Amino acid sequence: MTGSTASHPNMARRVEAYRARTVGLIGRALMDSLKKFSPRVQVRNPVMFIVWTGMFITGALTVNPGLFGPSQVGRWYNGTVTVILVLTVWFANFAEALAEGRGRAQADALRQTKDDVTARKIASDGTLSIVSATNLRKGDLVRVEKGDIIPTDGEVVEGIASVDESAITGESAPVLKEPGTDMASTVTGGTKILSDWLVFKVSADPGHTFLDRMIHLVEGARRQKTPNEIALTVLLAVLSLIFLVVVATLMPMADFLHVHMDVATLIALLVALIPTTIGALLSAIGIAGIDRATRFNVLAMSGRAVEAAGDVQTLILDKTGTITIGNRQATEFISLPGHTDNDIASAGLAASWYDDTPEGRSIVALAVAKGAKHEPSWDKARGIEFSAETRMSGTDFPDGHKARKGAVTAIANYATELYATAASEALKEAALVVARRGATPLAVAIDGDIIGVVALSDVLKPGMRERFAHMRSMGIKTIMVTGDNPVTARVIAEQAGVDDFVAEAKPEDKIGVIHSEQAKGRLVAMTGDGTNDAPALAQADVGLAMHSGTTPAKEAANMIDLDSDPTKLIDVVAIGKQLLITRGALTTFSIANDVAKYFAMLPAIFMTALPGLAALNVMHLATPETAVLSALIFNALIIPALIPLALRGVRFKPVSADAMLRRNILIYGLGGLVAPFIGIKLIDLVLGLFLR
Amino acid sequence: MMTADAFWQIVAIVLIAASLSVPFGRYLAHVFMGERTFLDPLLDPVDRLLYGIIGPAQTSRPMDWKDYAVHMLLTNVLMGVLIYVILMFQGHLPLNPLHFAGVNPELAFNTAASFITNTNWQNYGGESTLSLFSQTAAITFPMFTSAATGLVVAVAFFRSLAAADGGRNLGNFYRDFVRALTRVFLLPCLILTPVLVWQGSPETFTGQAIAHLVQGGLQHIPMGPVASLEVIKHLGTNGGGFFNANSAHPFENPTIITNVLEMLLMMLTPMSLVVAFGRMVRNPRLARVIYGVMAIMLMAALFIAVSAEQGGTPVLAGAGVAIVHGGGQPGGNMVGKEVRFGNTQSAMFDTVSTAFTTGTVNSMLDSYTPVGGMVSLVLMMLNCVFGGKGVGLINFLIYGIFAVFIAGLMVGRTPEFLGKKIEKREILLASLALLVHPLIILVPAAWSLMAPYGVSALGNTSMHGLTEVIYAFTSTAANNGSAFAGLSGNTPWYNIALGVVMLIGRYVSIIFMLALGGSLAAKPAVSETVGTLRTDTLLFGTFWLATILLVGALTFLPALVLGPIAEYFAMHAHLVS
């Protein structure tokens, strides 16, 4: 996994909590696995259904060994085969129950936050009434106060309050909620209001809230087989069918040679040959894949979405917040001819004195570091806030001086229009120098006299370059989307090591990028949080919405990151790939095992009647009975042995497809050929002690 | 072990065939991509004449996979019925100098099914059953059309892999069919028939020569238009002989020169088709990997078969036969082999014949060593070591779809093949195509071994008898036609069962394959990155080979263990003579 838990502090805590719960989970899974012996469950898995059916036939043979005519084997043999088959089915059930159990435990925890919540509903005449949360409908107005659990999802219409969303996100730092803003006006049911009060309009009917969806998802209640899982199930079913034909036709062929075959042995052979290992673990692998995403605090709306993440070929990433730390920092002052470096530092300080934005603070900090001093008279000055029309901010001093800073073109226009001073070539050059370094130039003017330029630089998040290099080695193209000018964008793109960038982009432009990538036959993933990201999130093959984002964004996406960390998109890709790799690796292992099972069972079955075949008994298994039973026991025991791998997923490293294939063929292909030879021999040695 | 001279014979024949396959493969690609070839001025008028007969409307429109399959089936049904009728009523038809009566209905069904499916399984002896009209119209004629059918189906499948229009135009069946006949099969026949005549094959409509023997009395020597049949018999990977003894008969395969020529003819189209595939799907690297894997399997089969026959058996050794090569003795197991070919050329010929689904024999497989016979059996079970024209490569690609699916998962992507995603529908169709083969081999073989009417036709009991039955159904299922001999197939049960197996083995498989191609063609292409599993590498080629051997072994190993493998061990333990 490329994303370390260290980058998500609350992750480590969550993982710890999971470990603590595991012991309890096993007990519960043992119980659940018994219920899964029901035919309704078994019939969904063709491979295990064959084992399940075989179990009953050998069971009947244990009671009456002569059921299908004369038999050379006794009750103990048929009984032993039956017990091993029951165990095989049970191990498969256990794997699935254990995988489901993790989600179920988390769902229970979520459900607790939901139970017995009441709400103050505001009637149309303004009166308050206490109602149960389950009676709230879309459009109702609700008032919540300090200490309340927010009863359901909604949009804030009045008030301002801090809210603890840790029940959903695991993040304990409170979040400010207020009406009117895109992001901060959404409240989620199950979270807790820490201060003040809010009035919000309910946006979801009971059963359709975010919490409800989350419970459903983690519990796997709506779990459907994913497309790839279906394809693999078909493959395994047909393989099983082929083996059914092979084993069924073996009996008349053996009869022709006057070799009698016992039904229990035939069933043992069939069960050993059909891909029970992957058949037993397939469902658990899928559930665990979604569970892994959940443990990364990413809520996938379906298993399909997690699977699709593994296929992603293009990642569209916002520059700000994803590639760079959200805020730009002042890193340099450049004075224009006629002004000194001290002049620009002082001017910058003056223009930013009342600017509380992180950018403004960083200019102040840099100016102070360069020796600029503020004057006491500034205390009576007035700060001018940034506005979208003027694209400037600054300070009006009591003595009538005006300090302004802003985009280079905005300041140039301001100086020309209000002070009739034409912008110099030197300004353009200075701005270009700054842009070429990947920084954003801000011009600073005192009374229309442009003193110089402040360079605001983006700060890359640590480790991004390595991550993009990993992406490239996996064949994933990264595209950075930014509102910056092309020159700045190019520098950041080069520093971060993304493959491509779109400069001067508006949020709406993302959808155009997605369309053009998809037209080239590529699968696209993107992150987003704003309402204007929603169409693009819906269009992308994988859309990861931030939990801090708006409801439309969250509804359009097929995954939600509860930590609201856009870089998680990269981890999600890894989780998707790991899911598919685990399936492929265990399928390879399962099929490769058959070679050794043949070498154990075929000579054993025939060598009494056709003594020459004893030469094929390369493992020198003790007796025909121990050979058959050893192979069957190995077949059963390998399932619980591989449960941890199925749940954890095969180790994944971001390397090229060829390197990954070579590694997995060596481990699971060759390993699958060799391991059962050793395992079966060992089991045979143990059985030999008892049966001699 | 084999002699050095045998080793070099094997290397030489594969190298010569390979070097012929490159230019001929390019020529095939030209023919089916509608590009100009040097023969166009000569053959275009012939094509136009044939298009005119079939109907301009039918021959000029594009077909999707369903359309293509329907017209392929219609054409084949029509021809199949025609063959059946000719065989049944040959007594009333011309060119019947030996006055043979009509063929009985079961045998006529079996023979019609056999020749229309390019199997050429023969439950009859040609010289003692068929009139010359039947030999020409019901045997030689479908040798051309069935070969052309297999070839054009493969071509349509390749087009569906490369389709950019969603698969709406996979070509026109009739056009492809005519072009395959005129540009691939007819011309070499016209050129090479005289070569066979020069080497001693007859080409006549005289039914028999009568020899006055020295010791008195007469010998009737049947003959007919043999030389022309020999060329298409091998070029079209058909394998049906004029005589019961097939290519062991001195009229069909008179000399070592014709033996080599016939082997090269068998190998030509299937090997060339891999080259053509690379051009048609615009991925010559992939074609090279496929070619390499197939060639390795072929060489291995040749080495094993020749070694086994040269090695002889402990039974022969015990009987005092010189099984070591030298001193004017060929050594090894010469039972059932022609002295003019020896062990090496015999084992090579029969191995090539089963690998390339021709089924012609110049020596009797029933008398091969267990291992030598098993090589032929395994080649037909896998049915993708070059195989017949088209079907072998498609089978190989179907194994490839499985390999891609599993390997694709192991690199963490939804598996893709040639830029198309492999999903449920593709896996289902590929699985069914794969399932058909063991199903129609094992089930009827098991049935035959249980039923008295199945067992009574066997020439041997025990493991060898089992091998005979499995061989018969494997050969017919693979549309190979190679006969192990020892099984008297001309009984109502075997005529009908083998006939049905041939029809299913041919048409059900083809329909699944075309449907698979159609399904892939309809998908949007996924762009390729370094995260894409590459199928044109040595690594994937190895995995592909392992998949073929593993799936093949897992499916057929129990049957092989009871047949040739048990026989081998029994023979070496001196339990069987």
Short mmCIF file of C-alpha atoms in Angstrom, two decimals, chain A residues 277-529:
data_model
loop_
_atom_site.label_atom_id
_atom_site.label_comp_id
_atom_site.label_asym_id
_atom_site.label_seq_id
_atom_site.Cartn_x
_atom_site.Cartn_y
_atom_site.Cartn_z
CA THR A 277 -9.72 -23.14 -2.55
CA ILE A 278 -10.70 -20.11 -4.61
CA GLY A 279 -14.36 -21.16 -4.59
CA ALA A 280 -14.39 -21.08 -0.80
CA LEU A 281 -12.55 -17.78 -0.49
CA LEU A 282 -13.97 -15.84 -3.45
CA SER A 283 -16.79 -14.23 -1.53
CA ALA A 284 -14.54 -13.39 1.43
CA ILE A 285 -12.00 -11.74 -0.87
CA GLY A 286 -14.67 -9.44 -2.31
CA ILE A 287 -16.10 -8.46 1.05
CA ALA A 288 -12.62 -7.92 2.47
CA GLY A 289 -11.77 -5.67 -0.47
CA ILE A 290 -14.61 -3.30 0.35
CA ASP A 291 -13.75 -3.63 4.00
CA ARG A 292 -10.18 -2.55 3.28
CA ALA A 293 -11.50 0.58 1.61
CA THR A 294 -13.69 1.20 4.64
CA ARG A 295 -10.74 0.85 6.95
CA PHE A 296 -9.01 3.49 4.87
CA ASN A 297 -12.04 5.59 5.74
CA VAL A 298 -13.23 5.45 2.16
CA LEU A 299 -16.85 4.51 1.77
CA ALA A 300 -17.43 2.68 -1.51
CA MET A 301 -21.01 2.74 -2.75
CA SER A 302 -20.51 -0.73 -4.31
CA GLY A 303 -17.94 -3.43 -4.72
CA ARG A 304 -18.04 -2.56 -8.39
CA ALA A 305 -16.58 0.85 -7.61
CA VAL A 306 -13.65 -0.65 -5.72
CA GLU A 307 -13.04 -3.06 -8.57
CA ALA A 308 -13.22 -0.26 -11.13
CA ALA A 309 -10.63 1.67 -9.13
CA GLY A 310 -8.09 -1.02 -9.93
CA ASP A 311 -8.68 -0.44 -13.64
CA VAL A 312 -8.17 3.29 -13.54
CA GLN A 313 -5.74 4.57 -16.14
CA THR A 314 -6.05 8.30 -15.62
CA LEU A 315 -6.22 10.23 -12.37
CA ILE A 316 -7.52 13.78 -12.49
CA LEU A 317 -6.26 15.65 -9.46
CA ASP A 318 -6.86 19.17 -8.24
CA LYS A 319 -3.64 20.98 -7.66
CA THR A 320 -4.70 22.78 -4.52
CA GLY A 321 -5.24 20.52 -1.57
CA THR A 322 -4.23 17.37 -3.44
CA ILE A 323 -0.82 18.00 -4.90
CA THR A 324 0.08 21.08 -2.95
CA ILE A 325 -0.70 22.08 0.60
CA GLY A 326 -3.82 24.21 0.33
CA ASN A 327 -2.20 27.61 0.94
CA ARG A 328 0.45 29.39 -0.98
CA GLN A 329 3.26 31.06 0.90
CA ALA A 330 5.17 34.26 0.15
CA THR A 331 8.72 33.30 -0.67
CA GLU A 332 10.30 36.34 -2.32
CA PHE A 333 10.01 40.08 -2.89
CA ILE A 334 11.14 41.61 -6.18
CA SER A 335 11.42 45.35 -6.38
CA LEU A 336 10.83 47.28 -9.57
CA PRO A 337 13.37 49.84 -10.83
CA GLY A 338 13.36 52.93 -8.64
CA HIS A 339 12.54 51.00 -5.46
CA THR A 340 14.70 49.07 -3.07
CA ASP A 341 14.14 45.67 -1.61
CA ASN A 342 13.25 47.36 1.66
CA ASP A 343 10.56 49.38 -0.10
CA ILE A 344 8.78 46.30 -1.38
CA ALA A 345 9.01 44.53 1.98
CA SER A 346 7.47 47.53 3.72
CA ALA A 347 4.81 47.94 1.03
CA GLY A 348 3.95 44.27 1.28
CA LEU A 349 3.67 44.55 5.04
CA ALA A 350 1.47 47.60 4.73
CA ALA A 351 -0.83 46.03 2.15
CA SER A 352 -1.19 42.84 4.18
CA TRP A 353 -1.43 44.23 7.71
CA TYR A 354 -5.16 43.56 7.96
CA ASP A 355 -5.18 40.49 5.67
CA ASP A 356 -5.97 37.44 7.81
CA THR A 357 -5.81 34.90 5.01
CA PRO A 358 -2.92 32.44 5.23
CA GLU A 359 -1.42 34.08 2.16
CA GLY A 360 -1.58 37.49 3.80
CA ARG A 361 -0.04 36.16 7.00
CA SER A 362 2.80 34.61 5.02
CA ILE A 363 3.55 37.99 3.38
CA VAL A 364 3.64 39.63 6.80
CA ALA A 365 5.94 36.95 8.13
CA LEU A 366 8.32 37.29 5.17
CA ALA A 367 8.30 41.10 5.35
CA VAL A 368 9.11 41.04 9.06
CA ALA A 369 11.88 38.58 8.39
CA LYS A 370 13.29 40.99 5.80
CA GLY A 371 13.34 43.75 8.40
CA ALA A 372 10.17 45.70 7.55
CA LYS A 373 8.56 47.43 10.54
CA HIS A 374 4.97 48.41 11.13
CA GLU A 375 4.04 51.89 12.38
CA PRO A 376 1.76 52.55 15.35
CA SER A 377 -0.49 54.77 13.23
CA TRP A 378 -1.51 51.66 11.28
CA ASP A 379 -3.72 50.66 14.18
CA LYS A 380 -6.21 53.25 13.00
CA ALA A 381 -6.00 52.07 9.39
CA ARG A 382 -8.80 50.19 7.67
CA GLY A 383 -8.39 46.81 5.97
CA ILE A 384 -9.84 46.41 2.49
CA GLU A 385 -10.97 42.84 1.91
CA PHE A 386 -10.43 40.96 -1.28
CA SER A 387 -13.34 41.10 -3.67
CA ALA A 388 -13.93 39.14 -6.83
CA GLU A 389 -14.57 42.36 -8.81
CA THR A 390 -11.41 44.23 -7.93
CA ARG A 391 -9.25 41.11 -7.37
CA MET A 392 -7.28 43.19 -4.85
CA SER A 393 -7.01 43.67 -1.13
CA GLY A 394 -5.12 46.16 0.93
CA THR A 395 -5.13 48.84 3.61
CA ASP A 396 -6.44 52.43 3.70
CA PHE A 397 -4.33 54.49 6.09
CA PRO A 398 -5.62 57.45 8.16
CA ASP A 399 -3.23 59.80 6.35
CA GLY A 400 -4.93 59.00 3.04
CA HIS A 401 -2.32 56.60 1.66
CA LYS A 402 -3.67 53.49 0.06
CA ALA A 403 -1.70 50.23 -0.09
CA ARG A 404 -2.99 47.61 -2.49
CA LYS A 405 -1.89 44.13 -3.53
CA GLY A 406 -3.43 41.79 -6.02
CA ALA A 407 -3.13 39.99 -9.33
CA VAL A 408 -0.61 41.72 -11.60
CA THR A 409 -3.19 42.66 -14.23
CA ALA A 410 -5.63 43.89 -11.57
CA ILE A 411 -3.04 46.18 -9.96
CA ALA A 412 -1.87 47.44 -13.35
CA ASN A 413 -5.45 48.34 -14.32
CA TYR A 414 -6.02 49.96 -10.94
CA ALA A 415 -2.91 52.11 -11.31
CA THR A 416 -3.80 53.13 -14.86
CA GLU A 417 -7.40 53.92 -14.17
CA LEU A 418 -7.14 55.69 -10.82
CA TYR A 419 -3.64 57.17 -10.92
CA ALA A 420 -2.93 57.27 -14.67
CA THR A 421 0.41 55.55 -14.19
CA ALA A 422 1.10 53.11 -16.97
CA ALA A 423 2.43 49.71 -15.97
CA SER A 424 6.11 49.31 -16.86
CA GLU A 425 7.73 46.56 -18.88
CA ALA A 426 9.70 45.81 -15.74
CA LEU A 427 6.51 44.72 -13.98
CA LYS A 428 5.66 42.28 -16.72
CA GLU A 429 9.16 40.90 -16.63
CA ALA A 430 9.16 40.51 -12.88
CA ALA A 431 5.79 38.78 -13.05
CA LEU A 432 7.12 36.43 -15.72
CA VAL A 433 10.22 35.60 -13.68
CA VAL A 434 8.03 34.66 -10.73
CA ALA A 435 5.64 32.62 -12.87
CA ARG A 436 8.51 30.73 -14.44
CA ARG A 437 9.53 29.56 -11.00
CA GLY A 438 6.07 28.11 -10.54
CA ALA A 439 5.02 30.84 -8.16
CA THR A 440 2.15 33.29 -8.43
CA PRO A 441 3.08 36.96 -8.69
CA LEU A 442 1.20 39.54 -6.64
CA ALA A 443 1.84 43.19 -7.48
CA VAL A 444 1.98 45.71 -4.62
CA ALA A 445 1.22 49.39 -5.12
CA ILE A 446 1.26 52.39 -2.79
CA ASP A 447 -1.04 55.09 -4.14
CA GLY A 448 -0.86 53.71 -7.63
CA ASP A 449 2.93 53.47 -7.64
CA ILE A 450 3.78 49.85 -8.25
CA ILE A 451 6.62 49.05 -5.87
CA GLY A 452 7.30 45.49 -6.74
CA VAL A 453 6.10 41.92 -6.86
CA VAL A 454 5.57 39.31 -4.15
CA ALA A 455 6.11 35.71 -5.17
CA LEU A 456 3.58 33.32 -3.69
CA SER A 457 4.75 29.75 -4.03
CA ASP A 458 2.88 26.51 -3.82
CA VAL A 459 4.29 24.03 -1.38
CA LEU A 460 4.15 20.44 -2.59
CA LYS A 461 2.83 17.89 -0.18
CA PRO A 462 5.64 15.63 0.95
CA GLY A 463 6.10 12.38 -0.95
CA MET A 464 3.86 13.34 -3.90
CA ARG A 465 6.65 12.98 -6.42
CA GLU A 466 7.32 9.37 -5.40
CA ARG A 467 3.63 8.58 -5.51
CA PHE A 468 3.26 9.91 -9.02
CA ALA A 469 6.34 7.94 -10.05
CA HIS A 470 4.63 4.82 -8.66
CA MET A 471 1.50 5.69 -10.60
CA ARG A 472 3.52 6.00 -13.77
CA SER A 473 5.19 2.64 -13.23
CA MET A 474 1.71 1.10 -12.98
CA GLY A 475 0.71 2.81 -16.21
CA ILE A 476 -1.55 5.36 -14.58
CA LYS A 477 -1.50 8.82 -16.08
CA THR A 478 -1.92 11.77 -13.73
CA ILE A 479 -3.46 15.04 -14.85
CA MET A 480 -3.31 18.10 -12.63
CA VAL A 481 -6.13 20.59 -12.87
CA THR A 482 -5.46 24.10 -11.68
CA GLY A 483 -6.73 27.63 -12.03
CA ASP A 484 -3.14 28.89 -12.30
CA ASN A 485 -1.74 30.36 -15.48
CA PRO A 486 -0.01 27.88 -17.82
CA VAL A 487 3.50 29.00 -16.90
CA THR A 488 2.99 28.44 -13.17
CA ALA A 489 1.04 25.26 -13.80
CA ARG A 490 3.85 23.82 -15.88
CA VAL A 491 6.42 24.42 -13.16
CA ILE A 492 4.25 22.82 -10.46
CA ALA A 493 3.48 19.93 -12.80
CA GLU A 494 7.19 19.39 -13.33
CA GLN A 495 8.01 19.68 -9.66
CA ALA A 496 5.31 17.21 -8.67
CA GLY A 497 6.02 14.90 -11.60
CA VAL A 498 2.48 14.66 -12.95
CA ASP A 499 2.15 13.64 -16.58
CA ASP A 500 -0.09 16.41 -17.79
CA PHE A 501 -1.88 19.49 -16.56
CA VAL A 502 -4.78 21.70 -17.42
CA ALA A 503 -4.16 25.35 -16.56
CA GLU A 504 -6.63 28.20 -16.03
CA ALA A 505 -9.28 25.57 -15.50
CA LYS A 506 -12.69 26.21 -14.07
CA PRO A 507 -14.33 23.36 -12.13
CA GLU A 508 -16.57 22.74 -15.14
CA ASP A 509 -13.53 22.02 -17.29
CA LYS A 510 -12.94 18.75 -15.46
CA ILE A 511 -15.77 17.07 -17.28
CA GLY A 512 -14.21 18.01 -20.61
CA VAL A 513 -10.93 16.39 -19.53
CA ILE A 514 -12.81 13.26 -18.48
CA HIS A 515 -14.66 13.06 -21.79
CA SER A 516 -11.49 13.41 -23.81
CA GLU A 517 -9.67 10.75 -21.75
CA GLN A 518 -12.62 8.36 -21.92
CA ALA A 519 -12.81 8.85 -25.69
CA LYS A 520 -9.26 7.47 -25.81
CA GLY A 521 -10.52 4.31 -24.11
CA ARG A 522 -9.20 5.18 -20.67
CA LEU A 523 -10.86 4.77 -17.31
CA VAL A 524 -10.81 7.94 -15.31
CA ALA A 525 -10.86 8.67 -11.60
CA MET A 526 -11.23 12.07 -9.99
CA THR A 527 -11.93 13.72 -6.69
CA GLY A 528 -14.26 16.57 -6.02
CA ASP A 529 -16.21 18.31 -3.31
#
